[in-house]
mmCIF file of C-alpha atoms in Angstrom:
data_model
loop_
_atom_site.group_PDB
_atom_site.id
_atom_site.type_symbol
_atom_site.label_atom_id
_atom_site.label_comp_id
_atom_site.label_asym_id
_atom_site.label_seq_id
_atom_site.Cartn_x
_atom_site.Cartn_y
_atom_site.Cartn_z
ATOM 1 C CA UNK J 1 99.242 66.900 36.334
ATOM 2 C CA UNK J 2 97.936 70.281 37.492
ATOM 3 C CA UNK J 3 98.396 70.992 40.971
ATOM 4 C CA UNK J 4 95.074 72.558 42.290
ATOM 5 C CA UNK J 5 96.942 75.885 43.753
ATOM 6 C CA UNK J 6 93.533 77.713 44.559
ATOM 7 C CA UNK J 7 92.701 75.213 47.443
ATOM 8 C CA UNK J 8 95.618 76.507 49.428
ATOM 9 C CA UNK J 9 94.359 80.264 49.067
ATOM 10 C CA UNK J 10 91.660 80.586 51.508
ATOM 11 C CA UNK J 11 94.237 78.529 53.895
ATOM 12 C CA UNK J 12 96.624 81.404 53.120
ATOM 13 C CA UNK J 13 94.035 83.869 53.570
ATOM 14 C CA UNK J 14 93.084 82.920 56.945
ATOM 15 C CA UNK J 15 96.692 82.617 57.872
ATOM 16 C CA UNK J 16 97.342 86.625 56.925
ATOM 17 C CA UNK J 17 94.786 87.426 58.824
ATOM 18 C CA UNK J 18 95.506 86.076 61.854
ATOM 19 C CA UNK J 19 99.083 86.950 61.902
ATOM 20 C CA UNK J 20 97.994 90.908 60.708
ATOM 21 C CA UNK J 21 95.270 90.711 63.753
ATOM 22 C CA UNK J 22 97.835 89.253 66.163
ATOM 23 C CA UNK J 23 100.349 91.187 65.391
ATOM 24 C CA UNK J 24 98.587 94.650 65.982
ATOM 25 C CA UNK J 25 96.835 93.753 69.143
ATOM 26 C CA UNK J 26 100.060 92.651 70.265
ATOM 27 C CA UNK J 27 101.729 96.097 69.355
ATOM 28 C CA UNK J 28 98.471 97.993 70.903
ATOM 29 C CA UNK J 29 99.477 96.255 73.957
ATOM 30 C CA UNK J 30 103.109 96.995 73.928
ATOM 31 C CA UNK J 31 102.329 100.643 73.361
ATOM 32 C CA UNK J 32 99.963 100.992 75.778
ATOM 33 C CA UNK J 33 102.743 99.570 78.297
ATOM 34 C CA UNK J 34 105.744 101.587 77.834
ATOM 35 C CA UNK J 35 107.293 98.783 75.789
ATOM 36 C CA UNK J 36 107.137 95.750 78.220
ATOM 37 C CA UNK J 37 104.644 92.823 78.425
ATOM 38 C CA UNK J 38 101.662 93.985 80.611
ATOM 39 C CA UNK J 39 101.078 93.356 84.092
ATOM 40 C CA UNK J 40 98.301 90.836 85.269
ATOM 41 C CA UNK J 41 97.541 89.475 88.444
ATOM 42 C CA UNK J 42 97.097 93.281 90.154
ATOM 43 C CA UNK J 43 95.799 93.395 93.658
ATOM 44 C CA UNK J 44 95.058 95.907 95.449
ATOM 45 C CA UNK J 45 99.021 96.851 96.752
ATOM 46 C CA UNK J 46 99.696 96.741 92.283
ATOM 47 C CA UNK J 47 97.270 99.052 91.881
ATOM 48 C CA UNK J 48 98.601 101.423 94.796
ATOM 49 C CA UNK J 49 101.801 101.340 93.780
ATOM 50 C CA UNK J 50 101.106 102.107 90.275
ATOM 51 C CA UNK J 51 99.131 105.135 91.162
ATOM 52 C CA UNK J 52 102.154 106.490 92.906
ATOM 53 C CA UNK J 53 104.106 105.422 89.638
ATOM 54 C CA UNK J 54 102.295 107.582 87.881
ATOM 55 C CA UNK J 55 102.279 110.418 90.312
ATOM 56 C CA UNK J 56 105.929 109.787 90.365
ATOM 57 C CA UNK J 57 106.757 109.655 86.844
ATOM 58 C CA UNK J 58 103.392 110.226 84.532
ATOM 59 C CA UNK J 59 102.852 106.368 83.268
ATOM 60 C CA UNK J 60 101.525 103.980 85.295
ATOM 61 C CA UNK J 61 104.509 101.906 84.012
ATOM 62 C CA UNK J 62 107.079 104.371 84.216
ATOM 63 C CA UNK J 63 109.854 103.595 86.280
ATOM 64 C CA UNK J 64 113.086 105.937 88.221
ATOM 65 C CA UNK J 65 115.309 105.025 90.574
ATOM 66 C CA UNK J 66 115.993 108.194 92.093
ATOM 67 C CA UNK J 67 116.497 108.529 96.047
ATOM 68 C CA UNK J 68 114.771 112.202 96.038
ATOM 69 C CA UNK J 69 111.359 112.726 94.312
ATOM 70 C CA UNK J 70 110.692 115.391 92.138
ATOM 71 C CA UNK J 71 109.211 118.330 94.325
ATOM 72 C CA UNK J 72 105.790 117.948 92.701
ATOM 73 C CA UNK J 73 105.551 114.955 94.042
ATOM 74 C CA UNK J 74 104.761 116.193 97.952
ATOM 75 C CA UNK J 75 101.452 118.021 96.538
ATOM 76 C CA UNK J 76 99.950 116.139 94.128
ATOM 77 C CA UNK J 77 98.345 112.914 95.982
ATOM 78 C CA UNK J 78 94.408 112.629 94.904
ATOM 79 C CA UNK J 79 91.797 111.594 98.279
ATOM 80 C CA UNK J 80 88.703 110.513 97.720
ATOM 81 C CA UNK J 81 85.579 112.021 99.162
ATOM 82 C CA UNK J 82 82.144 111.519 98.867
ATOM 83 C CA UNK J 83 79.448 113.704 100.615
ATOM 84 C CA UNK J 84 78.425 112.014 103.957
ATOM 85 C CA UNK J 85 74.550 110.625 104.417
ATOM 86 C CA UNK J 86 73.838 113.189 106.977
ATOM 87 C CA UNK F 1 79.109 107.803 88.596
ATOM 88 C CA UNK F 2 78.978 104.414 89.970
ATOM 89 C CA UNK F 3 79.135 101.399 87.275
ATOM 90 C CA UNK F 4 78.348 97.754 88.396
ATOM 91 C CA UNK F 5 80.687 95.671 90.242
ATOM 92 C CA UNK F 6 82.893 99.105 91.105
ATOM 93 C CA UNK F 7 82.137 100.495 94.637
ATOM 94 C CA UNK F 8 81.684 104.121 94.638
ATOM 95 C CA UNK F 9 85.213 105.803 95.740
ATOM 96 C CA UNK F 10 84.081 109.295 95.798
ATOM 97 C CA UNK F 11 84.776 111.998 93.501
ATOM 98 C CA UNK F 12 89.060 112.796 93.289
ATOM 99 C CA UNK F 13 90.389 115.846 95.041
ATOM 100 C CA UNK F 14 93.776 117.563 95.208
ATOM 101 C CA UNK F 15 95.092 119.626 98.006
ATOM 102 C CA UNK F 16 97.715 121.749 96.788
ATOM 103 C CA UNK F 17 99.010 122.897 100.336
ATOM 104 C CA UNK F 18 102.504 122.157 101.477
ATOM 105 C CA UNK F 19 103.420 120.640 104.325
ATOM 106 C CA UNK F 20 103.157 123.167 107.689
ATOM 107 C CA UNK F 21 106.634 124.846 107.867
ATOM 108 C CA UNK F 22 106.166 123.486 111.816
ATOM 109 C CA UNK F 23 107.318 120.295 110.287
ATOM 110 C CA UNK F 24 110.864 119.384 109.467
ATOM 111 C CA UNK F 25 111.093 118.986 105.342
ATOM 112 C CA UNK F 26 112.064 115.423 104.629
ATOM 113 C CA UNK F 27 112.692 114.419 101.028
ATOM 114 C CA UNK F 28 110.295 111.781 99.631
ATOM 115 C CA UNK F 29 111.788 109.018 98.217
ATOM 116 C CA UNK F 30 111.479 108.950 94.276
ATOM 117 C CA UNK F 31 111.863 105.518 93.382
ATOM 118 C CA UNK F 32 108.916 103.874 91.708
ATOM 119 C CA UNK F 33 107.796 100.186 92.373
ATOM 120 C CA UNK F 34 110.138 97.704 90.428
ATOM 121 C CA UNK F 35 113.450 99.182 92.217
ATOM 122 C CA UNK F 36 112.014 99.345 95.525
ATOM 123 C CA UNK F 37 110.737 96.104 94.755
ATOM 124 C CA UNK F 38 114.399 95.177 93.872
ATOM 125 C CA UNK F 39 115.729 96.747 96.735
ATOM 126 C CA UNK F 40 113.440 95.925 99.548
ATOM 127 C CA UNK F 41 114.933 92.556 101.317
ATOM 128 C CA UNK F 42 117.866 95.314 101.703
ATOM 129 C CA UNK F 43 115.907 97.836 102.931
ATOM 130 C CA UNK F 44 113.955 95.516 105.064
ATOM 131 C CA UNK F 45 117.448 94.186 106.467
ATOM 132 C CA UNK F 46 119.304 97.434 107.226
ATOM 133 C CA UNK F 47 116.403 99.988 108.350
ATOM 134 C CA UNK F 48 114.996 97.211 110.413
ATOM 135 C CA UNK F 49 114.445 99.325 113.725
ATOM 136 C CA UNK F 50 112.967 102.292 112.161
ATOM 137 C CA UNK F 51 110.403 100.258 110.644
ATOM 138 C CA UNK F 52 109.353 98.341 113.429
ATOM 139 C CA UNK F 53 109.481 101.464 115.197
ATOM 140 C CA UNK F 54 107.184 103.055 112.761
ATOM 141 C CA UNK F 55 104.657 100.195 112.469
ATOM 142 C CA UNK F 56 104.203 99.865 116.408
ATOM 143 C CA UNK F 57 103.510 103.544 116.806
ATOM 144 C CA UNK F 58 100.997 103.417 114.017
ATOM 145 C CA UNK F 59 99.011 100.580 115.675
ATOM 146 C CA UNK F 60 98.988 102.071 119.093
ATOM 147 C CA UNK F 61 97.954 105.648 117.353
ATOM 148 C CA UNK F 62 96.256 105.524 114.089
ATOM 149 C CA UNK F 63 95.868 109.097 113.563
ATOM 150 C CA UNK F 64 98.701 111.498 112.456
ATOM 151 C CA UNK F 65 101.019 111.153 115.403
ATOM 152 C CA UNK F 66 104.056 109.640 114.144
ATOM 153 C CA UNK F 67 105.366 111.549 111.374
ATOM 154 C CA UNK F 68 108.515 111.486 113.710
ATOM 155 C CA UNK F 69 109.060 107.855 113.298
ATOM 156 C CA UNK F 70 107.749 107.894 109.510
ATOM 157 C CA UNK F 71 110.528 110.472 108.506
ATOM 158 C CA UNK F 72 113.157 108.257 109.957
ATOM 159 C CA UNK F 73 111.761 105.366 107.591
ATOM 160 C CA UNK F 74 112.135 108.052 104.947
ATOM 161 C CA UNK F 75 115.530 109.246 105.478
ATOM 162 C CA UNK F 76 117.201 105.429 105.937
ATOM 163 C CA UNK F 77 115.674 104.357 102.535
ATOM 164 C CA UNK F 78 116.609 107.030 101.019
ATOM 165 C CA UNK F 79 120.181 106.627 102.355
ATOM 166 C CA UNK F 80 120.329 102.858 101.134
ATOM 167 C CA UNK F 81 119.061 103.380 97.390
ATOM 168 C CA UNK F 82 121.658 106.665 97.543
ATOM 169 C CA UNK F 83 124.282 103.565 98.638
ATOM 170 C CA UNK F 84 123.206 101.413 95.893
ATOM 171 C CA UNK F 85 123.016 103.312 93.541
ATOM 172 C CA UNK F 86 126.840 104.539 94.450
ATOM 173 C CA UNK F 87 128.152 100.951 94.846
ATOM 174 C CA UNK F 88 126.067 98.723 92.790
ATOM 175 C CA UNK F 89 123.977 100.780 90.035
ATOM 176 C CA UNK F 90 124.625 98.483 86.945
ATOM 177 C CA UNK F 91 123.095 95.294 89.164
ATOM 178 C CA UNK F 92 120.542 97.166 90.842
ATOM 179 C CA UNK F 93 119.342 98.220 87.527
ATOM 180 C CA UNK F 94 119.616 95.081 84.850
ATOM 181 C CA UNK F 95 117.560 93.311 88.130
ATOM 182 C CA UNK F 96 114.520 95.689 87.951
ATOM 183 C CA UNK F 97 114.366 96.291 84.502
ATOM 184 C CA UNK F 98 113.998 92.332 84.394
ATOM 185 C CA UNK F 99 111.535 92.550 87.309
ATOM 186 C CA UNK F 100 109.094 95.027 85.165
ATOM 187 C CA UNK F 101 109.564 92.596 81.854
ATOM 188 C CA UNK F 102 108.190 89.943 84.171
ATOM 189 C CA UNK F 103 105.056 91.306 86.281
ATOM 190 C CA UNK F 104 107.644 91.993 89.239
ATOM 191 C CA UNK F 105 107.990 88.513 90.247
ATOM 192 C CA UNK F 106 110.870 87.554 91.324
ATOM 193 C CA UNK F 107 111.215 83.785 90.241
ATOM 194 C CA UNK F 108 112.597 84.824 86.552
ATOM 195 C CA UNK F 109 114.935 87.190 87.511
ATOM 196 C CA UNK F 110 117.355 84.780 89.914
ATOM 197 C CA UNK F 111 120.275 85.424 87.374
ATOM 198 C CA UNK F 112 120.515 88.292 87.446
ATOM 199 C CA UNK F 113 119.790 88.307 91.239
ATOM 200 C CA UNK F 114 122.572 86.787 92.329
ATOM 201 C CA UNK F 115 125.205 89.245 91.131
ATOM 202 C CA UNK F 116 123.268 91.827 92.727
ATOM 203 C CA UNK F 117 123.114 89.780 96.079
ATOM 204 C CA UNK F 118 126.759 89.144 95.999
ATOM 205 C CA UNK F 119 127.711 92.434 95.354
ATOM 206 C CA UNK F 120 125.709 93.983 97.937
ATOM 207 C CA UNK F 121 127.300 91.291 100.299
ATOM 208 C CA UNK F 122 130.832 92.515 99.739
ATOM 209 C CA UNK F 123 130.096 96.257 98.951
ATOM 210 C CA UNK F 124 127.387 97.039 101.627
ATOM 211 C CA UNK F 125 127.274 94.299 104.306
ATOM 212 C CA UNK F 126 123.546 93.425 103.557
ATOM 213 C CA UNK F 127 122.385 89.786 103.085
ATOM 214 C CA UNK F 128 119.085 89.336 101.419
ATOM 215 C CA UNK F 129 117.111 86.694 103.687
ATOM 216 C CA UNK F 130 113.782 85.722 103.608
ATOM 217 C CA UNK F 131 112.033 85.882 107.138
ATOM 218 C CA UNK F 132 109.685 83.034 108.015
ATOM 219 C CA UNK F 133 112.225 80.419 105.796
ATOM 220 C CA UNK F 134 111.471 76.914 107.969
ATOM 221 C CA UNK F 135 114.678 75.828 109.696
ATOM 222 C CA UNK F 136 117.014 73.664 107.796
ATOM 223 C CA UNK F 137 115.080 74.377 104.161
ATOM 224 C CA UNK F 138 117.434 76.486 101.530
ATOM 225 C CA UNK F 139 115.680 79.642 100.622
ATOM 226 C CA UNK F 140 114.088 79.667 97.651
ATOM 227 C CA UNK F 141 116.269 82.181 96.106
ATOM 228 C CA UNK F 142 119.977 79.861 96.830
ATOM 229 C CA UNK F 143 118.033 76.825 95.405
ATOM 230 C CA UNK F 144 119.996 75.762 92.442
ATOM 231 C CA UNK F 145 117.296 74.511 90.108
ATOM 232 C CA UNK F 146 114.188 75.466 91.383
ATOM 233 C CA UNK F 147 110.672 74.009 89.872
ATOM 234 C CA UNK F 148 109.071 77.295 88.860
ATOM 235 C CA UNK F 149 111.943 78.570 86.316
ATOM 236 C CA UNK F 150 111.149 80.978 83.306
ATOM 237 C CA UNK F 151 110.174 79.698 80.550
ATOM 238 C CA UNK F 152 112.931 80.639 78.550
ATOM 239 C CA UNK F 153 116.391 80.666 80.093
#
């Protein structure tokens, strides 16, 4: 008896392309992270902290464990200022 | 440029100017969040005094009057990662590479924890302990099988 082998194609179709979508938004998202799963959950104290990541090492997810900073480090904090209402 | 939802922070500036020469030169410390994260129940343990120190004169003066106090913070934190990463470097590091693959929480990481606990127990002196623990109840990091584990082990 003939098996009816063009029923399974649009099954198999749908398949690829969920696993070819999947897969590159999941490598988008490791690239954009260095390489590790991202972070989620950031308050305030995350967000702080991975400013001074970045001013410490150029990626927000860049990590060092040095004791001594690199001697850029001293000048380049950013303020924030806005001009005043009066 | 204000979009909804974001309050406006004010356009970014950079002031290139070193620190007076009035000022003694301190080196800042250049670890980045995961191994201070790893490293600060130590931290908090052995620089205990400078800190309080520091946090007390910052309440009573809020403007720029205790760098004195701050660059003892500094220069004790800097002295215990220098330790570490002397005594204990391949535990210090295998626990915050584990701590950025997981958010920086600590609750997946106890494995590897615990070597670096005991070995800065014999090495260094310094017992990680978790302040505010009620009296009596094993802190959560000694609890053998905890309820929030990782999901794989």
């Amino acid at each position: 008896m003939p098996v009816p082998w063009e029923a399974v194609l649009p099954v198999v179709l749908m398949t690829t392309m969920f696993t070819v979508g999947g897969t590159l938004f999941r490598t988008a998202r490791t690239l954009n992270n260095d390489g590790k799963p991202p972070r989620y959950g950031i308050d305030e104290w995350d967000e702080m902290m991975m400013h001074r990541d970045k001013r410490l090492t150029g990626s927000t997810r860049g990590q060092s464990s040095n004791p001594k900073a690199p001697p850029e480090f001293a000048i380049n904090s950013i303020q924030y200022a806005k001009p005043s209402l009066q | 440029m204000s979009h909804y939802g974001f309050p406006d922070r004010g356009t970014p500036y950079n002031n290139p100017a070193p620190m007076p020469k009035t000022v003694p030169h301190v080196d800042e410390i250049g670890a980045t969040s995961a191994p201070l994260k790893s490293a600060s129940f130590f931290i908090g343990e052995k620089c205990k005094e400078f800190n309080e120190d520091f946090m007390l004169c910052k309440s009573k003066n809020p403007s720029e009057k205790c760098l004195l106090e701050g660059r003892r913070v500094t220069r004790c934190a800097a002295d215990l990662l220098q330790k570490m990463q002397a005594s204990c470097a391949k535990e210090f590091e295998s626990h915050w590479q584990c701590l950025e693959m997981n958010n920086q929480e600590f609750y997946p990481c106890r494995k590897v924890e615990r070597p670096l606990n005991a070995c800065m127990f014999t090495k260094l002196g310094l017992k990680k302990t978790i302040p505010g623990t009620p009296k009596g109840a094993t802190p959560i990091h000694e609890v053998e099988n905890p309820i929030h584990q990782p999901l794989l082990k």
